[in-house]
Coordinates of C-alpha atoms and ligand atoms in Angstrom, one line a residue:
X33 CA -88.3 -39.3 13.6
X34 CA -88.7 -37.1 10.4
X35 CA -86.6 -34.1 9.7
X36 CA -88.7 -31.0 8.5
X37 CA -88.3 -29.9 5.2
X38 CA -86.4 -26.7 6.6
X39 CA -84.1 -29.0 8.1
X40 CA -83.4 -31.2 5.3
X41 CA -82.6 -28.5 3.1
X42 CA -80.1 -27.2 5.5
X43 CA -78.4 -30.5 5.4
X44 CA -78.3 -31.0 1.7
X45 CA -76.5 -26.8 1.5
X46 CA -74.4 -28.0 4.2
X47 CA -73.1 -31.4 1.9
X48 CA -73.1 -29.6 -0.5
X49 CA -70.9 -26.7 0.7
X50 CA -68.7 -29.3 2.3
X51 CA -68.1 -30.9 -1.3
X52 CA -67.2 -28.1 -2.4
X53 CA -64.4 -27.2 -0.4
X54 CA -63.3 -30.9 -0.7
X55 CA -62.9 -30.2 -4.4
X56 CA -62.2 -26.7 -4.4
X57 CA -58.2 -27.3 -4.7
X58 CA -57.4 -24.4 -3.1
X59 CA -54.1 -22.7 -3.0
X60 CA -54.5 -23.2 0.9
X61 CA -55.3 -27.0 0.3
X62 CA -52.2 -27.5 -1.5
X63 CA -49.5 -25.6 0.6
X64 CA -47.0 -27.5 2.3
X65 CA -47.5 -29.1 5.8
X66 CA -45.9 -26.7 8.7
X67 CA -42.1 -26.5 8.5
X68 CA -41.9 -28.1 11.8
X69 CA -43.6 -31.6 10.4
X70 CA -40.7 -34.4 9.8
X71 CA -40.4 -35.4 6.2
X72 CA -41.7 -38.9 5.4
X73 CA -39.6 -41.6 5.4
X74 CA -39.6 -44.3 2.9
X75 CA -38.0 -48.2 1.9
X76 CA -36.6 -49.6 -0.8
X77 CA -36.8 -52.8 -3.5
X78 CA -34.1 -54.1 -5.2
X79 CA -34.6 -54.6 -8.6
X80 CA -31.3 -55.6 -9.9
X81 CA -27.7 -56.1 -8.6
X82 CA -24.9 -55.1 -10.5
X83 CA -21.3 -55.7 -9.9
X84 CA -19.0 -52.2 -8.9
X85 CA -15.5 -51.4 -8.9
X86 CA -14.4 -52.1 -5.5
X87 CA -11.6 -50.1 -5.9
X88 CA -13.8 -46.7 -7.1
X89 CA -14.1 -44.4 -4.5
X90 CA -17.1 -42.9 -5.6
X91 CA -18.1 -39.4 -5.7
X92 CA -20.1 -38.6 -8.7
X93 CA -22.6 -41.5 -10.9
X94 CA -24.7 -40.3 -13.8
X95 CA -26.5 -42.8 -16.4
X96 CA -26.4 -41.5 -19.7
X97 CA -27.6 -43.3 -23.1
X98 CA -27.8 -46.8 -20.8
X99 CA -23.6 -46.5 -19.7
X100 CA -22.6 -45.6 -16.3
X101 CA -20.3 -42.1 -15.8
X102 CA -18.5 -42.1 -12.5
X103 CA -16.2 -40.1 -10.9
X104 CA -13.6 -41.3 -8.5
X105 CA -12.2 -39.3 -5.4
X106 CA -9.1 -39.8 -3.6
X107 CA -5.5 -37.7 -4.4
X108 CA -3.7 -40.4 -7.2
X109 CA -6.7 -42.2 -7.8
X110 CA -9.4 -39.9 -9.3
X111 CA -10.8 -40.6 -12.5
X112 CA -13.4 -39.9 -15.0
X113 CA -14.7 -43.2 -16.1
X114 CA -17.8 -44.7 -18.6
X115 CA -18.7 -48.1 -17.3
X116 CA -20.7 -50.8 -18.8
X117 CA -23.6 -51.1 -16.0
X118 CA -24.1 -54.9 -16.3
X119 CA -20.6 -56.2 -16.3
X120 CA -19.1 -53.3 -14.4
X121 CA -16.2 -53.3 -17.3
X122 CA -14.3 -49.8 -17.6
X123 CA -15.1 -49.1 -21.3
X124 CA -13.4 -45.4 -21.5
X125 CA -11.1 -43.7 -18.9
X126 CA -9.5 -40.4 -18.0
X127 CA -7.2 -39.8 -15.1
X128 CA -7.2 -36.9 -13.3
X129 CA -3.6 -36.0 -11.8
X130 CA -2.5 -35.2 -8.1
X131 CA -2.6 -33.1 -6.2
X132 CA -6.6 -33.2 -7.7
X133 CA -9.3 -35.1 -5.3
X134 CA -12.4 -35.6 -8.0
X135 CA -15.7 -34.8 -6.4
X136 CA -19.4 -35.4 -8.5
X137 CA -20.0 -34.9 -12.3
X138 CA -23.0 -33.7 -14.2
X139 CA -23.3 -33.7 -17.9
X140 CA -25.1 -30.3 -19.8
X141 CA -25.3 -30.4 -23.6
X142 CA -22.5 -32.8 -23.9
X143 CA -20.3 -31.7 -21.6
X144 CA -19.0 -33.1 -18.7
X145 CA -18.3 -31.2 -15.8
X146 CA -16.6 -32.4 -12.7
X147 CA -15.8 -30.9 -9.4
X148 CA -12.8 -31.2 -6.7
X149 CA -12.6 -30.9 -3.3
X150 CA -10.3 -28.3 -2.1
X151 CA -8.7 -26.9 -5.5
X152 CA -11.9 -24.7 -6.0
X153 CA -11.3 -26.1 -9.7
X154 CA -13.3 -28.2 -11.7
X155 CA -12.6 -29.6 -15.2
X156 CA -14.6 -29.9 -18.3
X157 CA -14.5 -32.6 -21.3
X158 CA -16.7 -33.8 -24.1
X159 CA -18.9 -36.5 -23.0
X160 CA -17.9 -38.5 -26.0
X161 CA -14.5 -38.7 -25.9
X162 CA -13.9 -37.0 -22.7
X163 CA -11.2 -35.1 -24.0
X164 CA -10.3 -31.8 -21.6
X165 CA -12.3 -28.6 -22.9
X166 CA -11.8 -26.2 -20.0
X167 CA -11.9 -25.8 -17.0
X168 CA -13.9 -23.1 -14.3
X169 CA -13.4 -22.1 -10.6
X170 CA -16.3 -21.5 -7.9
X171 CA -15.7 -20.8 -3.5
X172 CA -15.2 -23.1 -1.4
X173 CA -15.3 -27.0 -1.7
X174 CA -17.2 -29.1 -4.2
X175 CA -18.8 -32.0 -2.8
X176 CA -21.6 -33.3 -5.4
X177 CA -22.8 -32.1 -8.9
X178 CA -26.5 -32.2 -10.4
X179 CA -28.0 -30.9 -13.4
X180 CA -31.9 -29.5 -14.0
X181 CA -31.1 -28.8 -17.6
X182 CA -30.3 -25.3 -16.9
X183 CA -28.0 -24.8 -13.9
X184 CA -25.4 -26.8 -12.6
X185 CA -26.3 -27.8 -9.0
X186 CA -23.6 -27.9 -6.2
X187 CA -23.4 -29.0 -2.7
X188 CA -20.3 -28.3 -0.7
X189 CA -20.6 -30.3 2.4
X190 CA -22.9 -27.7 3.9
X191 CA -26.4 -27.7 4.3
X192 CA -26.9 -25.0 1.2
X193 CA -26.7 -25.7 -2.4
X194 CA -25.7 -23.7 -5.1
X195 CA -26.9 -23.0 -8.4
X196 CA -25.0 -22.0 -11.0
X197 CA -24.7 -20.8 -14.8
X198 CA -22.7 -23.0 -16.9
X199 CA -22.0 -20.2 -19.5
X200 CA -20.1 -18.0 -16.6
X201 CA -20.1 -19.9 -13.6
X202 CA -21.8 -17.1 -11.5
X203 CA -23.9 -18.5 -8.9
X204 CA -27.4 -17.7 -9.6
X205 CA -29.4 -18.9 -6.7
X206 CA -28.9 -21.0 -3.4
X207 CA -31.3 -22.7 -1.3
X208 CA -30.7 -24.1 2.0
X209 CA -31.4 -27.4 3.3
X210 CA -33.9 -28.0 6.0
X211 CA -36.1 -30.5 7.6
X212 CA -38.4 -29.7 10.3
X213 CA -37.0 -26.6 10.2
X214 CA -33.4 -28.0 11.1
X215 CA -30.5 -28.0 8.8
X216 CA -29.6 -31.1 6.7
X217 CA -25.6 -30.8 6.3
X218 CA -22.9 -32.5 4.9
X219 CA -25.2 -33.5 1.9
X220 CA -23.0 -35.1 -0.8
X221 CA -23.7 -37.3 -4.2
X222 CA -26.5 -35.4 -6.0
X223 CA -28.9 -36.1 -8.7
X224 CA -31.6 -34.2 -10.2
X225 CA -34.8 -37.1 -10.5
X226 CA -38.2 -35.7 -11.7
X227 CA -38.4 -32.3 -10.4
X228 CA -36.3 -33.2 -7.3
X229 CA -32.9 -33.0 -5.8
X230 CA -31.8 -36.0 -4.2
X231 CA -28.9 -35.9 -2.0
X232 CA -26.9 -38.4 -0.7
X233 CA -26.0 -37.3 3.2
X234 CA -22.1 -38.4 3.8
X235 CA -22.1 -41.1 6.6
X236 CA -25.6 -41.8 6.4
X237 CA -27.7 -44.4 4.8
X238 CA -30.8 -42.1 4.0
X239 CA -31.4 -39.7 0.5
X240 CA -33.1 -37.0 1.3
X241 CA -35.7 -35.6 -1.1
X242 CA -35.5 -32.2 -1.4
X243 CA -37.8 -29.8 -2.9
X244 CA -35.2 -26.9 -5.4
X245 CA -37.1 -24.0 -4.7
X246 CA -37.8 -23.9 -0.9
X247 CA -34.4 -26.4 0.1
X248 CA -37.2 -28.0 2.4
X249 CA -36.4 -32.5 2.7
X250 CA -39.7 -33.4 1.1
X251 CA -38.8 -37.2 2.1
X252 CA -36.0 -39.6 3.3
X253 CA -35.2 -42.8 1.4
X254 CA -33.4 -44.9 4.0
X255 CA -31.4 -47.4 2.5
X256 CA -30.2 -49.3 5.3
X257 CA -29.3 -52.8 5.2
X258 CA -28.7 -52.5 1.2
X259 CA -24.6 -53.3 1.2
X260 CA -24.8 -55.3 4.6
X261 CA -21.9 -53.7 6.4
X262 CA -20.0 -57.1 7.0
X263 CA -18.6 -56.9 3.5
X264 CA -17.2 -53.3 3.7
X265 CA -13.8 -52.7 5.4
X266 CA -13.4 -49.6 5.3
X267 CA -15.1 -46.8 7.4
X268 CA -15.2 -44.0 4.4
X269 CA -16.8 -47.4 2.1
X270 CA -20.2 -45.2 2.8
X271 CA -23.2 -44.4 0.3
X272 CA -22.3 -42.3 -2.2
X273 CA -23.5 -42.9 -5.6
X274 CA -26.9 -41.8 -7.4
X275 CA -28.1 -42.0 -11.0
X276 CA -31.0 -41.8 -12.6
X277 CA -32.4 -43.0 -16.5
X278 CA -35.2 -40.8 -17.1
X279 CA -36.3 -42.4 -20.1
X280 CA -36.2 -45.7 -18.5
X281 CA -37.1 -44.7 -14.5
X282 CA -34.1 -46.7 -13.6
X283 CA -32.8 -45.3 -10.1
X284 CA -29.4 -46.5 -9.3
X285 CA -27.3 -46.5 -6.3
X286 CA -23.6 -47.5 -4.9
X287 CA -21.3 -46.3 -2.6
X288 CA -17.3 -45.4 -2.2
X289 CA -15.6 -48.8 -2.7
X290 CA -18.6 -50.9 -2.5
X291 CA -18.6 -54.4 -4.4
X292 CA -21.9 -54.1 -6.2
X293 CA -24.0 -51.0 -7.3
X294 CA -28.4 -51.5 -6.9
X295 CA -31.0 -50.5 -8.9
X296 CA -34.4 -49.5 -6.5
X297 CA -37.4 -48.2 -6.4
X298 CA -38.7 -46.4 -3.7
X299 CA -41.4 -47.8 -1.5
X300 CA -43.7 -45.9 -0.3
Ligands
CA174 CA1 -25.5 -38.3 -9.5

């Protein structure tokens, strides 16, 4: 049967309308799927095993210039440490007194700054030699600490996180955290990776993805299986630990008194 040549040329507009669309990239075509669509969830592939401090109760891990920073929690125990990433070794150390419980660390132009948990203090030191500069005060609890470049980035157990000026220590924004429209609390370790905020959750062994303008989870990393929980003996030994090498992609993660840190990549 042959199509008429006032059919046909309806049929070619109509492809070629359709094309069109496909292509356009409209704002429409780009917006986010509705708010009540579950993020993704993703795996994970090992890509090296490193040995950790079995003793560091991790609360904050930053790679900077190839050496690991940590920060270790718990009142008589907390630290600010550089660590050699391949033989675990403590190369440089820093104590941090009782009654303080150190919480996450993010360094901003070569600066450390690290968080507690209930003093609503945290301190400051030169990333060099980590000797004390300062120190600043924010509300409420400090659980994690990221960096964009700008603003420091804080959660506090909650489901919101805060942004804040490092020249005054105002709070300049906060977003909160939500997936399928549902909040995501007691979001922990934090690091900034490509654009992203990724979030350890406390007593979970997922990262959530989140998106810094909207606080929407724009996927879950689940890490499950990754320390296999045989080895652990402790019920707080949970994930807690993320760094990332830009200049490198190296994504590394450990948790509170865990044997052994991991570098992944994300599967997809
Ligand atoms: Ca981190």
């Amino acid at each position: 049967m042959s199509l008429t040549l006032k059919t046909r040329l309806i049929l070619i507009l109509a492809i070629a309308l359709t094309c069109i669309q496909c292509n356009g990239d409209t704002p429409a075509k780009r917006a986010e799927p509705p708010a009540n669509v579950p993020a993704p969830k993703y795996g994970y592939q090992i890509v090296n095993i490193w040995p950790h401090d079995s003793n560091a109760f991790t609360q904050g891990l930053i790679l900077q210039d190839g050496k690991l920073l940590e920060s270790t929690g718990q009142e008589g125990f907390s630290s600010l440490r550089r660590v050699e990433l391949e033989s675990g070794k403590v190369l440089q150390k820093v104590n941090v007194p009782e009654p303080y419980f150190a919480e996450g660390i993010a360094v901003l132009n070569g600066k450390v700054y690290q968080l507690t948990w209930q003093h609503q203090v945290g301190f400051i030191y030169d990333a060099q030699t980590f000797a004390r500069l300062g120190q600043f005060n924010y509300q409420g609890e400090g659980w994690g600490l990221a960096t964009d470049g700008q603003s420091l980035i804080l959660s506090d157990g909650s489901n919101r996180i805060r942004f804040i000026d490092p020249s005054n220590f105002r709070v300049t924004r906060s977003i909160t955290v939500l997936d399928s429209g549902k909040p995501v609390n007691e979001l922990n370790e934090l690091e900034y990776v490509n654009g992203e905020i990724y979030a350890n959750v406390w007593h979970d062994n997922r990262i959530a993805t989140i998106d810094p303008q909207s606080g929407r989870v724009t996927s879950w990393i689940d890490l499950s299986g990754l320390m296999p929980e045989g080895e652990l003996h402790d019920p707080e030994a949970v994930l807690n630990g993320i760094a990332y090498d830009k200049a490198n992609d190296k994504l590394i993660v450990t948790g509170k008194l865990w044997p052994r840190l991991f570098e992944i990549k994300v599967k997809r």
